[in-house]
Structure formats: C-alpha cells, structure tokens
Amino acid sequence: MIPGIVLAAGLSLRMGRAKLLLDWGGRPVIRHTVEQVLAGGVDEVVVVLGREARGIREVLSGLPVLFVENPEPEAGQASSIACGLAALGPAVSAALIALGDQPALPPEVIPRLLETFRKTGKAIVAPLYRGVQGNPVLFAGTVFSELRALTGDRGARSVVEKDPSRAALVSFNLPMPADLDTLEEYERLRPPVNPV
C-alpha cells in the first residue's frame, strides 16, 4: 500500500494569508492539489493540517482523505512529515510526500514516480524537472525512521541527498511546479476562473 501525504500545515508567513484557501481556477489551492494526488494513483491520501485546519477540512469536504493535525506547525515541515507518517497503517510499503501549495503539479508526475518505484525498488524516487530535483518525493518504508528524525523547515531533501545510490531520479522535460509562497507569485501564476 502506498499512500500520499499532503503537507498542509504551513503558516503562510510569506503570503500573509491562508494561501491554501486561495482560489486556483475556481477551486481552492489545497483542493486542487489533493485532487491531483488522488488522481495520481496512490492508495489513500493523508492531509496534515495546522492552524487553518477548519477551513481546509471544509474545502476538502467530500474527498476520500484522512486528516491528521500537527499540534506544532511552527516547528516546521519536518514536524508535519512526522505527523503524516504516524497516521499510516502497518501495511504501508512507501509514502509519497507532496506539498499542499503546488496546485500546478503536472498530472503525469505521480504515476511515473509510482511506476519507477515498483520497477526499481529504490528507497527514494524523486522527480527532476529539467535537471532540478523537486517534489513530490516517494519514500520506501525503510527510510521512514530517517524522515521521523528530521527537524526544522528544510523538509526531506537531506534524506534524499544522504545516499544518492538509493535514489531513482525521474526526468521530466517540464518546468518546476511553483510553490505559492508569496502573493506576487500567486498573482502571477494563478489560472483564470473557468466560466460556467
């Protein structure tokens, strides 16, 4: 079983508002992201919540997801990864960790990561966007203890970089999907609302 963990507990400090609830082509950013992860072929989706838990639960209403709340979102992305992993059952062989603020993730990325994991058996499978490593990243259960030991806001990059021989990098001739960190980025990148 391979679940997806969507990190949605960030504090949106650089944005200055709840970025995951902003409109993205007629739907909230986080709903678009979670729908992309669900469509990618994972077996279930766990959404890690923080201060905006109530609003995110509301906008994800009706989707088949499991919610887990990070009691200390200010401790950084590592604490959310640990919370997501703690919510997984014993039958999990790997987990895909995705960022809640990447609603423009190309639809082919997650299926190819899953396929590469099944074919190679590598402990880590990560995308390369025109040569630059990005997200989401798939981690086998054998590295969960390393993920749980992370601290701060750097995320799991150090686990990926620790031993390159255990990682499979999947190349995409696509631009890096943008993180929506500032209001300027959001205004520049957001798609128009589709007319009904």
Short mmCIF file of N, CA and C in Angstrom, two decimals:
data_model
loop_
_atom_site.label_atom_id
_atom_site.label_comp_id
_atom_site.label_asym_id
_atom_site.label_seq_id
_atom_site.Cartn_x
_atom_site.Cartn_y
_atom_site.Cartn_z
N MET A 1 0.84 -1.20 0.00
CA MET A 1 0.00 0.00 0.00
C MET A 1 0.88 1.25 0.00
N ILE A 2 0.56 2.20 -0.88
CA ILE A 2 1.33 3.43 -0.99
C ILE A 2 0.37 4.63 -0.87
N PRO A 3 0.35 5.26 0.30
CA PRO A 3 -0.47 6.45 0.46
C PRO A 3 0.27 7.71 0.02
N GLY A 4 -0.48 8.78 -0.16
CA GLY A 4 0.09 10.10 -0.35
C GLY A 4 -0.11 10.91 0.92
N ILE A 5 0.91 11.67 1.29
CA ILE A 5 0.81 12.58 2.43
C ILE A 5 0.91 14.00 1.87
N VAL A 6 -0.13 14.79 2.07
CA VAL A 6 -0.12 16.17 1.58
C VAL A 6 0.11 17.09 2.77
N LEU A 7 1.19 17.84 2.70
CA LEU A 7 1.56 18.75 3.80
C LEU A 7 0.79 20.06 3.65
N ALA A 8 -0.12 20.30 4.60
CA ALA A 8 -1.00 21.47 4.52
C ALA A 8 -1.06 22.20 5.86
N ALA A 9 0.05 22.16 6.61
CA ALA A 9 0.06 22.78 7.94
C ALA A 9 0.94 24.02 8.00
N GLY A 10 1.45 24.46 6.84
CA GLY A 10 2.33 25.63 6.83
C GLY A 10 1.64 26.88 7.36
N LEU A 11 2.45 27.82 7.79
CA LEU A 11 1.92 29.03 8.43
C LEU A 11 1.64 30.16 7.44
N SER A 12 2.04 29.99 6.17
CA SER A 12 1.81 31.01 5.13
C SER A 12 2.38 32.37 5.51
N LEU A 13 3.53 32.38 6.18
CA LEU A 13 4.10 33.63 6.68
C LEU A 13 4.45 34.60 5.56
N ARG A 14 5.07 34.09 4.48
CA ARG A 14 5.47 34.98 3.39
C ARG A 14 4.26 35.45 2.59
N MET A 15 3.20 34.66 2.56
CA MET A 15 1.99 35.04 1.83
C MET A 15 1.18 36.08 2.61
N GLY A 16 1.20 35.94 3.93
CA GLY A 16 0.45 36.88 4.76
C GLY A 16 -1.02 36.56 4.88
N ARG A 17 -1.45 35.45 4.31
CA ARG A 17 -2.83 34.98 4.41
C ARG A 17 -2.84 33.47 4.18
N ALA A 18 -3.99 32.84 4.38
CA ALA A 18 -4.09 31.38 4.25
C ALA A 18 -4.01 30.98 2.77
N LYS A 19 -2.80 30.76 2.28
CA LYS A 19 -2.61 30.55 0.85
C LYS A 19 -3.32 29.31 0.31
N LEU A 20 -3.47 28.28 1.12
CA LEU A 20 -4.08 27.05 0.62
C LEU A 20 -5.58 27.21 0.36
N LEU A 21 -6.16 28.27 0.90
CA LEU A 21 -7.59 28.52 0.69
C LEU A 21 -7.85 29.52 -0.43
N LEU A 22 -6.79 30.06 -1.03
CA LEU A 22 -6.96 31.00 -2.14
C LEU A 22 -7.51 30.28 -3.37
N ASP A 23 -8.15 31.04 -4.24
CA ASP A 23 -8.73 30.48 -5.46
C ASP A 23 -7.66 30.07 -6.47
N TRP A 24 -7.86 28.91 -7.08
CA TRP A 24 -6.97 28.44 -8.15
C TRP A 24 -7.85 27.89 -9.27
N GLY A 25 -8.18 28.74 -10.21
CA GLY A 25 -9.02 28.32 -11.32
C GLY A 25 -10.41 27.89 -10.91
N GLY A 26 -10.96 28.51 -9.87
CA GLY A 26 -12.32 28.20 -9.45
C GLY A 26 -12.42 27.26 -8.27
N ARG A 27 -11.31 26.72 -7.81
CA ARG A 27 -11.29 25.85 -6.63
C ARG A 27 -10.16 26.31 -5.70
N PRO A 28 -10.24 26.03 -4.41
CA PRO A 28 -9.14 26.40 -3.52
C PRO A 28 -7.85 25.65 -3.90
N VAL A 29 -6.73 26.30 -3.65
CA VAL A 29 -5.41 25.72 -3.95
C VAL A 29 -5.30 24.30 -3.39
N ILE A 30 -5.64 24.11 -2.11
CA ILE A 30 -5.44 22.79 -1.48
C ILE A 30 -6.36 21.73 -2.09
N ARG A 31 -7.58 22.10 -2.48
CA ARG A 31 -8.46 21.10 -3.10
C ARG A 31 -7.88 20.65 -4.43
N HIS A 32 -7.37 21.60 -5.20
CA HIS A 32 -6.77 21.25 -6.49
C HIS A 32 -5.59 20.30 -6.28
N THR A 33 -4.71 20.63 -5.31
CA THR A 33 -3.55 19.79 -5.03
C THR A 33 -3.96 18.37 -4.62
N VAL A 34 -4.89 18.29 -3.67
CA VAL A 34 -5.31 16.97 -3.16
C VAL A 34 -5.97 16.15 -4.27
N GLU A 35 -6.78 16.78 -5.11
CA GLU A 35 -7.39 16.05 -6.23
C GLU A 35 -6.33 15.51 -7.18
N GLN A 36 -5.25 16.28 -7.39
CA GLN A 36 -4.16 15.81 -8.26
C GLN A 36 -3.49 14.58 -7.65
N VAL A 37 -3.25 14.62 -6.34
CA VAL A 37 -2.61 13.48 -5.66
C VAL A 37 -3.52 12.25 -5.71
N LEU A 38 -4.81 12.44 -5.44
CA LEU A 38 -5.76 11.33 -5.52
C LEU A 38 -5.78 10.71 -6.92
N ALA A 39 -5.75 11.56 -7.93
CA ALA A 39 -5.81 11.07 -9.31
C ALA A 39 -4.51 10.41 -9.75
N GLY A 40 -3.44 10.62 -9.00
CA GLY A 40 -2.13 10.09 -9.40
C GLY A 40 -1.95 8.60 -9.20
N GLY A 41 -2.85 7.97 -8.42
CA GLY A 41 -2.76 6.52 -8.27
C GLY A 41 -2.32 6.02 -6.91
N VAL A 42 -2.20 6.92 -5.91
CA VAL A 42 -1.87 6.44 -4.57
C VAL A 42 -3.09 5.72 -3.99
N ASP A 43 -2.86 4.94 -2.95
CA ASP A 43 -3.94 4.13 -2.38
C ASP A 43 -4.85 4.90 -1.43
N GLU A 44 -4.32 5.92 -0.79
CA GLU A 44 -5.12 6.79 0.07
C GLU A 44 -4.35 8.09 0.22
N VAL A 45 -5.02 9.11 0.75
CA VAL A 45 -4.36 10.40 0.96
C VAL A 45 -4.58 10.86 2.40
N VAL A 46 -3.47 11.22 3.04
CA VAL A 46 -3.48 11.80 4.38
C VAL A 46 -3.14 13.28 4.23
N VAL A 47 -3.95 14.15 4.78
CA VAL A 47 -3.70 15.59 4.73
C VAL A 47 -3.31 16.06 6.12
N VAL A 48 -2.11 16.64 6.24
CA VAL A 48 -1.62 17.12 7.53
C VAL A 48 -2.01 18.58 7.68
N LEU A 49 -2.78 18.87 8.74
CA LEU A 49 -3.36 20.19 8.97
C LEU A 49 -2.63 20.95 10.07
N GLY A 50 -2.75 22.27 10.01
CA GLY A 50 -2.19 23.14 11.04
C GLY A 50 -3.23 24.15 11.49
N ARG A 51 -2.85 25.43 11.50
CA ARG A 51 -3.75 26.48 12.02
C ARG A 51 -5.01 26.67 11.17
N GLU A 52 -4.93 26.35 9.89
CA GLU A 52 -6.10 26.53 9.02
C GLU A 52 -6.91 25.25 8.89
N ALA A 53 -6.83 24.38 9.90
CA ALA A 53 -7.47 23.06 9.84
C ALA A 53 -8.96 23.13 9.49
N ARG A 54 -9.68 24.03 10.13
CA ARG A 54 -11.13 24.08 9.92
C ARG A 54 -11.46 24.43 8.46
N GLY A 55 -10.81 25.49 7.95
CA GLY A 55 -11.08 25.91 6.58
C GLY A 55 -10.68 24.86 5.57
N ILE A 56 -9.56 24.18 5.80
CA ILE A 56 -9.10 23.15 4.86
C ILE A 56 -10.04 21.94 4.90
N ARG A 57 -10.47 21.55 6.09
CA ARG A 57 -11.45 20.45 6.17
C ARG A 57 -12.70 20.79 5.36
N GLU A 58 -13.15 22.03 5.47
CA GLU A 58 -14.37 22.44 4.76
C GLU A 58 -14.18 22.37 3.25
N VAL A 59 -13.07 22.90 2.74
CA VAL A 59 -12.90 22.93 1.28
C VAL A 59 -12.56 21.56 0.70
N LEU A 60 -12.15 20.62 1.55
CA LEU A 60 -11.88 19.25 1.08
C LEU A 60 -13.06 18.32 1.34
N SER A 61 -14.16 18.88 1.78
CA SER A 61 -15.36 18.09 2.07
C SER A 61 -15.75 17.25 0.86
N GLY A 62 -16.04 15.98 1.12
CA GLY A 62 -16.47 15.08 0.05
C GLY A 62 -15.34 14.29 -0.58
N LEU A 63 -14.10 14.66 -0.32
CA LEU A 63 -12.97 13.90 -0.87
C LEU A 63 -12.59 12.77 0.09
N PRO A 64 -12.16 11.62 -0.44
CA PRO A 64 -11.82 10.47 0.41
C PRO A 64 -10.43 10.62 1.01
N VAL A 65 -10.30 11.49 2.00
CA VAL A 65 -9.00 11.72 2.62
C VAL A 65 -9.09 11.53 4.13
N LEU A 66 -7.94 11.26 4.72
CA LEU A 66 -7.81 11.16 6.17
C LEU A 66 -7.10 12.43 6.65
N PHE A 67 -7.61 13.05 7.70
CA PHE A 67 -6.99 14.26 8.23
C PHE A 67 -6.21 13.93 9.50
N VAL A 68 -5.06 14.56 9.64
CA VAL A 68 -4.30 14.48 10.88
C VAL A 68 -3.80 15.89 11.19
N GLU A 69 -3.89 16.29 12.45
CA GLU A 69 -3.49 17.65 12.81
C GLU A 69 -2.09 17.66 13.43
N ASN A 70 -1.28 18.60 12.96
CA ASN A 70 0.05 18.81 13.52
C ASN A 70 -0.12 19.78 14.70
N PRO A 71 0.13 19.34 15.93
CA PRO A 71 -0.07 20.23 17.07
C PRO A 71 0.98 21.35 17.16
N GLU A 72 2.09 21.18 16.42
CA GLU A 72 3.16 22.19 16.46
C GLU A 72 3.61 22.58 15.05
N PRO A 73 2.74 23.18 14.25
CA PRO A 73 3.13 23.51 12.89
C PRO A 73 4.28 24.50 12.81
N GLU A 74 4.44 25.30 13.86
CA GLU A 74 5.54 26.27 13.87
C GLU A 74 6.91 25.57 13.95
N ALA A 75 6.93 24.27 14.26
CA ALA A 75 8.18 23.51 14.32
C ALA A 75 8.73 23.21 12.92
N GLY A 76 7.95 23.53 11.88
CA GLY A 76 8.45 23.38 10.51
C GLY A 76 7.92 22.15 9.80
N GLN A 77 8.33 22.05 8.54
CA GLN A 77 7.82 20.99 7.66
C GLN A 77 8.14 19.60 8.19
N ALA A 78 9.28 19.44 8.86
CA ALA A 78 9.67 18.13 9.38
C ALA A 78 8.62 17.59 10.36
N SER A 79 8.04 18.48 11.18
CA SER A 79 7.03 18.03 12.14
C SER A 79 5.77 17.54 11.43
N SER A 80 5.45 18.15 10.30
CA SER A 80 4.28 17.71 9.54
C SER A 80 4.54 16.35 8.87
N ILE A 81 5.75 16.15 8.39
CA ILE A 81 6.11 14.85 7.81
C ILE A 81 5.95 13.76 8.87
N ALA A 82 6.46 14.02 10.07
CA ALA A 82 6.35 13.04 11.16
C ALA A 82 4.90 12.75 11.50
N CYS A 83 4.06 13.78 11.55
CA CYS A 83 2.63 13.59 11.84
C CYS A 83 1.97 12.73 10.77
N GLY A 84 2.28 13.02 9.50
CA GLY A 84 1.72 12.24 8.40
C GLY A 84 2.12 10.78 8.47
N LEU A 85 3.40 10.53 8.74
CA LEU A 85 3.87 9.14 8.84
C LEU A 85 3.22 8.41 10.00
N ALA A 86 3.01 9.11 11.11
CA ALA A 86 2.40 8.49 12.30
C ALA A 86 0.97 8.04 12.03
N ALA A 87 0.32 8.64 11.04
CA ALA A 87 -1.07 8.29 10.73
C ALA A 87 -1.20 7.07 9.83
N LEU A 88 -0.07 6.57 9.32
CA LEU A 88 -0.11 5.46 8.37
C LEU A 88 -0.25 4.12 9.08
N GLY A 89 -0.90 3.19 8.41
CA GLY A 89 -1.09 1.85 8.96
C GLY A 89 0.12 0.96 8.72
N PRO A 90 0.10 -0.26 9.28
CA PRO A 90 1.24 -1.16 9.18
C PRO A 90 1.45 -1.77 7.79
N ALA A 91 0.45 -1.71 6.93
CA ALA A 91 0.57 -2.34 5.61
C ALA A 91 1.24 -1.45 4.58
N VAL A 92 1.71 -0.29 5.01
CA VAL A 92 2.28 0.68 4.07
C VAL A 92 3.70 0.28 3.69
N SER A 93 3.97 0.24 2.38
CA SER A 93 5.32 -0.09 1.91
C SER A 93 6.13 1.15 1.56
N ALA A 94 5.44 2.26 1.27
CA ALA A 94 6.08 3.51 0.90
C ALA A 94 5.05 4.61 1.04
N ALA A 95 5.52 5.86 0.97
CA ALA A 95 4.61 7.01 1.02
C ALA A 95 5.13 8.10 0.10
N LEU A 96 4.20 8.74 -0.57
CA LEU A 96 4.51 9.88 -1.44
C LEU A 96 4.23 11.14 -0.65
N ILE A 97 5.24 12.00 -0.51
CA ILE A 97 5.07 13.25 0.24
C ILE A 97 4.95 14.39 -0.74
N ALA A 98 3.81 15.09 -0.68
CA ALA A 98 3.51 16.18 -1.60
C ALA A 98 3.28 17.47 -0.82
N LEU A 99 3.54 18.59 -1.47
CA LEU A 99 3.34 19.91 -0.86
C LEU A 99 1.94 20.43 -1.20
N GLY A 100 1.25 20.93 -0.20
CA GLY A 100 -0.10 21.43 -0.41
C GLY A 100 -0.17 22.66 -1.29
N ASP A 101 0.95 23.37 -1.43
CA ASP A 101 0.93 24.62 -2.20
C ASP A 101 1.51 24.46 -3.60
N GLN A 102 1.38 23.26 -4.18
CA GLN A 102 1.80 23.04 -5.56
C GLN A 102 0.61 22.56 -6.40
N PRO A 103 -0.37 23.44 -6.63
CA PRO A 103 -1.56 23.02 -7.36
C PRO A 103 -1.32 22.79 -8.85
N ALA A 104 -0.18 23.24 -9.38
CA ALA A 104 0.09 23.08 -10.81
C ALA A 104 0.97 21.86 -11.09
N LEU A 105 0.95 20.88 -10.21
CA LEU A 105 1.72 19.66 -10.43
C LEU A 105 1.23 18.97 -11.70
N PRO A 106 2.12 18.71 -12.66
CA PRO A 106 1.68 18.04 -13.90
C PRO A 106 1.11 16.65 -13.60
N PRO A 107 0.03 16.25 -14.26
CA PRO A 107 -0.66 15.00 -13.93
C PRO A 107 0.17 13.75 -14.16
N GLU A 108 1.20 13.81 -15.01
CA GLU A 108 1.99 12.61 -15.29
C GLU A 108 3.05 12.31 -14.23
N VAL A 109 3.31 13.24 -13.31
CA VAL A 109 4.43 13.07 -12.39
C VAL A 109 4.20 11.92 -11.41
N ILE A 110 3.10 11.93 -10.67
CA ILE A 110 2.89 10.91 -9.64
C ILE A 110 2.82 9.50 -10.24
N PRO A 111 2.07 9.27 -11.33
CA PRO A 111 2.06 7.91 -11.89
C PRO A 111 3.46 7.42 -12.27
N ARG A 112 4.30 8.30 -12.80
CA ARG A 112 5.65 7.87 -13.18
C ARG A 112 6.52 7.59 -11.96
N LEU A 113 6.35 8.34 -10.90
CA LEU A 113 7.10 8.05 -9.67
C LEU A 113 6.70 6.69 -9.11
N LEU A 114 5.41 6.41 -9.07
CA LEU A 114 4.93 5.12 -8.58
C LEU A 114 5.44 3.97 -9.45
N GLU A 115 5.37 4.15 -10.76
CA GLU A 115 5.85 3.13 -11.68
C GLU A 115 7.35 2.88 -11.50
N THR A 116 8.12 3.94 -11.34
CA THR A 116 9.56 3.80 -11.15
C THR A 116 9.87 3.09 -9.84
N PHE A 117 9.13 3.39 -8.79
CA PHE A 117 9.33 2.71 -7.50
C PHE A 117 9.09 1.22 -7.65
N ARG A 118 8.01 0.87 -8.33
CA ARG A 118 7.68 -0.55 -8.48
C ARG A 118 8.69 -1.28 -9.35
N LYS A 119 9.23 -0.59 -10.35
CA LYS A 119 10.20 -1.23 -11.25
C LYS A 119 11.59 -1.33 -10.65
N THR A 120 12.03 -0.30 -9.93
CA THR A 120 13.42 -0.25 -9.46
C THR A 120 13.60 -0.74 -8.04
N GLY A 121 12.56 -0.62 -7.22
CA GLY A 121 12.70 -0.98 -5.82
C GLY A 121 13.59 -0.04 -5.03
N LYS A 122 13.92 1.11 -5.61
CA LYS A 122 14.78 2.08 -4.91
C LYS A 122 14.04 2.63 -3.69
N ALA A 123 14.79 3.01 -2.68
CA ALA A 123 14.20 3.50 -1.43
C ALA A 123 13.59 4.88 -1.58
N ILE A 124 14.08 5.64 -2.57
CA ILE A 124 13.60 7.01 -2.78
C ILE A 124 13.42 7.23 -4.28
N VAL A 125 12.29 7.82 -4.66
CA VAL A 125 12.06 8.17 -6.07
C VAL A 125 11.63 9.63 -6.11
N ALA A 126 12.42 10.43 -6.85
CA ALA A 126 12.17 11.87 -6.89
C ALA A 126 12.14 12.36 -8.34
N PRO A 127 11.37 13.40 -8.60
CA PRO A 127 11.33 13.97 -9.95
C PRO A 127 12.48 14.96 -10.20
N LEU A 128 12.94 14.98 -11.43
CA LEU A 128 13.88 16.01 -11.89
C LEU A 128 13.17 16.81 -12.95
N TYR A 129 12.99 18.10 -12.69
CA TYR A 129 12.35 18.98 -13.66
C TYR A 129 13.44 19.74 -14.41
N ARG A 130 13.69 19.30 -15.65
CA ARG A 130 14.77 19.89 -16.45
C ARG A 130 16.07 19.96 -15.65
N GLY A 131 16.36 18.83 -14.99
CA GLY A 131 17.62 18.68 -14.28
C GLY A 131 17.63 19.13 -12.84
N VAL A 132 16.52 19.69 -12.34
CA VAL A 132 16.47 20.19 -10.96
C VAL A 132 15.52 19.33 -10.15
N GLN A 133 16.01 18.80 -9.02
CA GLN A 133 15.19 17.93 -8.20
C GLN A 133 14.06 18.71 -7.54
N GLY A 134 12.86 18.11 -7.53
CA GLY A 134 11.70 18.78 -6.96
C GLY A 134 10.82 17.83 -6.18
N ASN A 135 9.55 18.18 -6.10
CA ASN A 135 8.53 17.43 -5.36
C ASN A 135 7.42 17.03 -6.30
N PRO A 136 6.61 16.04 -5.89
CA PRO A 136 6.64 15.25 -4.67
C PRO A 136 7.73 14.17 -4.72
N VAL A 137 7.99 13.56 -3.56
CA VAL A 137 9.02 12.52 -3.48
C VAL A 137 8.40 11.30 -2.82
N LEU A 138 8.74 10.12 -3.35
CA LEU A 138 8.25 8.85 -2.82
C LEU A 138 9.35 8.22 -1.97
N PHE A 139 9.00 7.82 -0.76
CA PHE A 139 9.94 7.21 0.17
C PHE A 139 9.46 5.83 0.57
N ALA A 140 10.35 4.84 0.49
CA ALA A 140 10.03 3.49 0.98
C ALA A 140 9.99 3.49 2.50
N GLY A 141 9.29 2.52 3.05
CA GLY A 141 9.19 2.40 4.50
C GLY A 141 10.54 2.28 5.19
N THR A 142 11.55 1.79 4.47
CA THR A 142 12.88 1.61 5.06
C THR A 142 13.53 2.93 5.46
N VAL A 143 13.05 4.05 4.93
CA VAL A 143 13.63 5.35 5.31
C VAL A 143 12.70 6.19 6.18
N PHE A 144 11.58 5.63 6.61
CA PHE A 144 10.65 6.39 7.44
C PHE A 144 11.31 6.86 8.73
N SER A 145 12.19 6.03 9.32
CA SER A 145 12.83 6.44 10.58
C SER A 145 13.69 7.68 10.37
N GLU A 146 14.33 7.80 9.20
CA GLU A 146 15.13 8.99 8.90
C GLU A 146 14.23 10.21 8.74
N LEU A 147 13.08 10.01 8.11
CA LEU A 147 12.14 11.12 7.95
C LEU A 147 11.60 11.59 9.31
N ARG A 148 11.33 10.63 10.19
CA ARG A 148 10.82 10.99 11.52
C ARG A 148 11.85 11.76 12.34
N ALA A 149 13.13 11.56 12.05
CA ALA A 149 14.20 12.20 12.81
C ALA A 149 14.51 13.62 12.33
N LEU A 150 13.88 14.06 11.24
CA LEU A 150 14.14 15.40 10.71
C LEU A 150 13.64 16.47 11.66
N THR A 151 14.27 17.64 11.58
CA THR A 151 13.81 18.79 12.36
C THR A 151 13.81 20.02 11.46
N GLY A 152 13.03 21.02 11.87
CA GLY A 152 13.05 22.30 11.16
C GLY A 152 12.22 22.32 9.89
N ASP A 153 12.57 23.25 9.01
CA ASP A 153 11.73 23.52 7.84
C ASP A 153 12.39 23.12 6.52
N ARG A 154 13.49 22.40 6.56
CA ARG A 154 14.17 22.05 5.32
C ARG A 154 13.46 20.92 4.59
N GLY A 155 12.59 20.23 5.27
CA GLY A 155 11.89 19.12 4.62
C GLY A 155 12.79 17.90 4.51
N ALA A 156 12.51 17.06 3.52
CA ALA A 156 13.18 15.76 3.42
C ALA A 156 14.36 15.76 2.45
N ARG A 157 14.77 16.93 1.97
CA ARG A 157 15.86 16.97 0.98
C ARG A 157 17.13 16.29 1.50
N SER A 158 17.43 16.46 2.79
CA SER A 158 18.66 15.87 3.33
C SER A 158 18.61 14.34 3.28
N VAL A 159 17.42 13.76 3.43
CA VAL A 159 17.29 12.31 3.34
C VAL A 159 17.53 11.85 1.90
N VAL A 160 17.03 12.61 0.95
CA VAL A 160 17.24 12.28 -0.46
C VAL A 160 18.72 12.36 -0.81
N GLU A 161 19.40 13.39 -0.32
CA GLU A 161 20.79 13.63 -0.68
C GLU A 161 21.79 12.77 0.09
N LYS A 162 21.36 12.15 1.17
CA LYS A 162 22.27 11.41 2.05
C LYS A 162 23.03 10.31 1.33
N ASP A 163 22.34 9.54 0.49
CA ASP A 163 22.96 8.41 -0.22
C ASP A 163 22.34 8.32 -1.62
N PRO A 164 22.95 9.00 -2.60
CA PRO A 164 22.37 9.03 -3.95
C PRO A 164 22.17 7.66 -4.58
N SER A 165 22.89 6.64 -4.12
CA SER A 165 22.78 5.31 -4.73
C SER A 165 21.42 4.67 -4.45
N ARG A 166 20.73 5.12 -3.43
CA ARG A 166 19.43 4.51 -3.11
C ARG A 166 18.26 5.28 -3.71
N ALA A 167 18.57 6.31 -4.51
CA ALA A 167 17.51 7.15 -5.09
C ALA A 167 17.41 6.95 -6.59
N ALA A 168 16.19 6.88 -7.09
CA ALA A 168 15.92 6.90 -8.52
C ALA A 168 15.37 8.27 -8.86
N LEU A 169 15.99 8.94 -9.82
CA LEU A 169 15.54 10.26 -10.23
C LEU A 169 14.85 10.15 -11.58
N VAL A 170 13.63 10.64 -11.65
CA VAL A 170 12.81 10.51 -12.85
C VAL A 170 12.79 11.86 -13.56
N SER A 171 13.28 11.88 -14.80
CA SER A 171 13.41 13.14 -15.54
C SER A 171 12.11 13.53 -16.25
N PHE A 172 11.77 14.80 -16.13
CA PHE A 172 10.63 15.38 -16.82
C PHE A 172 11.10 16.61 -17.56
N ASN A 173 10.75 16.71 -18.83
CA ASN A 173 11.08 17.91 -19.59
C ASN A 173 9.97 18.95 -19.35
N LEU A 174 9.88 19.36 -18.10
CA LEU A 174 8.83 20.27 -17.66
C LEU A 174 9.43 21.27 -16.69
N PRO A 175 8.88 22.47 -16.62
CA PRO A 175 9.36 23.41 -15.60
C PRO A 175 8.98 22.93 -14.20
N MET A 176 9.77 23.33 -13.24
CA MET A 176 9.49 23.00 -11.84
C MET A 176 8.12 23.56 -11.45
N PRO A 177 7.22 22.72 -10.91
CA PRO A 177 5.94 23.26 -10.43
C PRO A 177 6.20 24.27 -9.32
N ALA A 178 5.61 25.44 -9.45
CA ALA A 178 5.88 26.51 -8.50
C ALA A 178 5.21 26.26 -7.15
N ASP A 179 5.92 26.63 -6.07
CA ASP A 179 5.32 26.73 -4.75
C ASP A 179 4.70 28.13 -4.68
N LEU A 180 3.57 28.23 -4.06
CA LEU A 180 2.94 29.54 -3.91
C LEU A 180 3.34 30.11 -2.56
N ASP A 181 4.48 30.80 -2.52
CA ASP A 181 4.99 31.31 -1.25
C ASP A 181 4.66 32.77 -1.00
N THR A 182 4.53 33.57 -2.07
CA THR A 182 4.25 34.99 -1.88
C THR A 182 3.01 35.38 -2.67
N LEU A 183 2.42 36.49 -2.31
CA LEU A 183 1.24 36.98 -3.01
C LEU A 183 1.58 37.31 -4.46
N GLU A 184 2.80 37.81 -4.69
CA GLU A 184 3.23 38.12 -6.05
C GLU A 184 3.28 36.87 -6.92
N GLU A 185 3.83 35.78 -6.35
CA GLU A 185 3.87 34.51 -7.10
C GLU A 185 2.46 34.02 -7.41
N TYR A 186 1.60 34.10 -6.42
CA TYR A 186 0.22 33.66 -6.61
C TYR A 186 -0.46 34.45 -7.72
N GLU A 187 -0.34 35.78 -7.67
CA GLU A 187 -0.99 36.62 -8.68
C GLU A 187 -0.44 36.36 -10.07
N ARG A 188 0.85 36.07 -10.15
CA ARG A 188 1.48 35.82 -11.47
C ARG A 188 1.09 34.46 -12.04
N LEU A 189 0.90 33.47 -11.17
CA LEU A 189 0.75 32.09 -11.63
C LEU A 189 -0.69 31.60 -11.70
N ARG A 190 -1.59 32.20 -10.95
CA ARG A 190 -2.93 31.61 -10.84
C ARG A 190 -3.65 31.62 -12.18
N PRO A 191 -4.35 30.53 -12.48
CA PRO A 191 -5.10 30.46 -13.73
C PRO A 191 -6.40 31.25 -13.61
N PRO A 192 -6.97 31.64 -14.74
CA PRO A 192 -8.26 32.33 -14.69
C PRO A 192 -9.35 31.36 -14.25
N VAL A 193 -10.39 31.91 -13.68
CA VAL A 193 -11.54 31.08 -13.29
C VAL A 193 -12.26 30.66 -14.57
N ASN A 194 -12.54 29.38 -14.68
CA ASN A 194 -13.24 28.88 -15.86
C ASN A 194 -14.68 29.35 -15.86
N PRO A 195 -15.15 29.95 -16.96
CA PRO A 195 -16.56 30.37 -16.98
C PRO A 195 -17.48 29.14 -17.00
N VAL A 196 -18.62 29.28 -16.37
CA VAL A 196 -19.57 28.16 -16.28
C VAL A 196 -20.38 28.07 -17.56
#
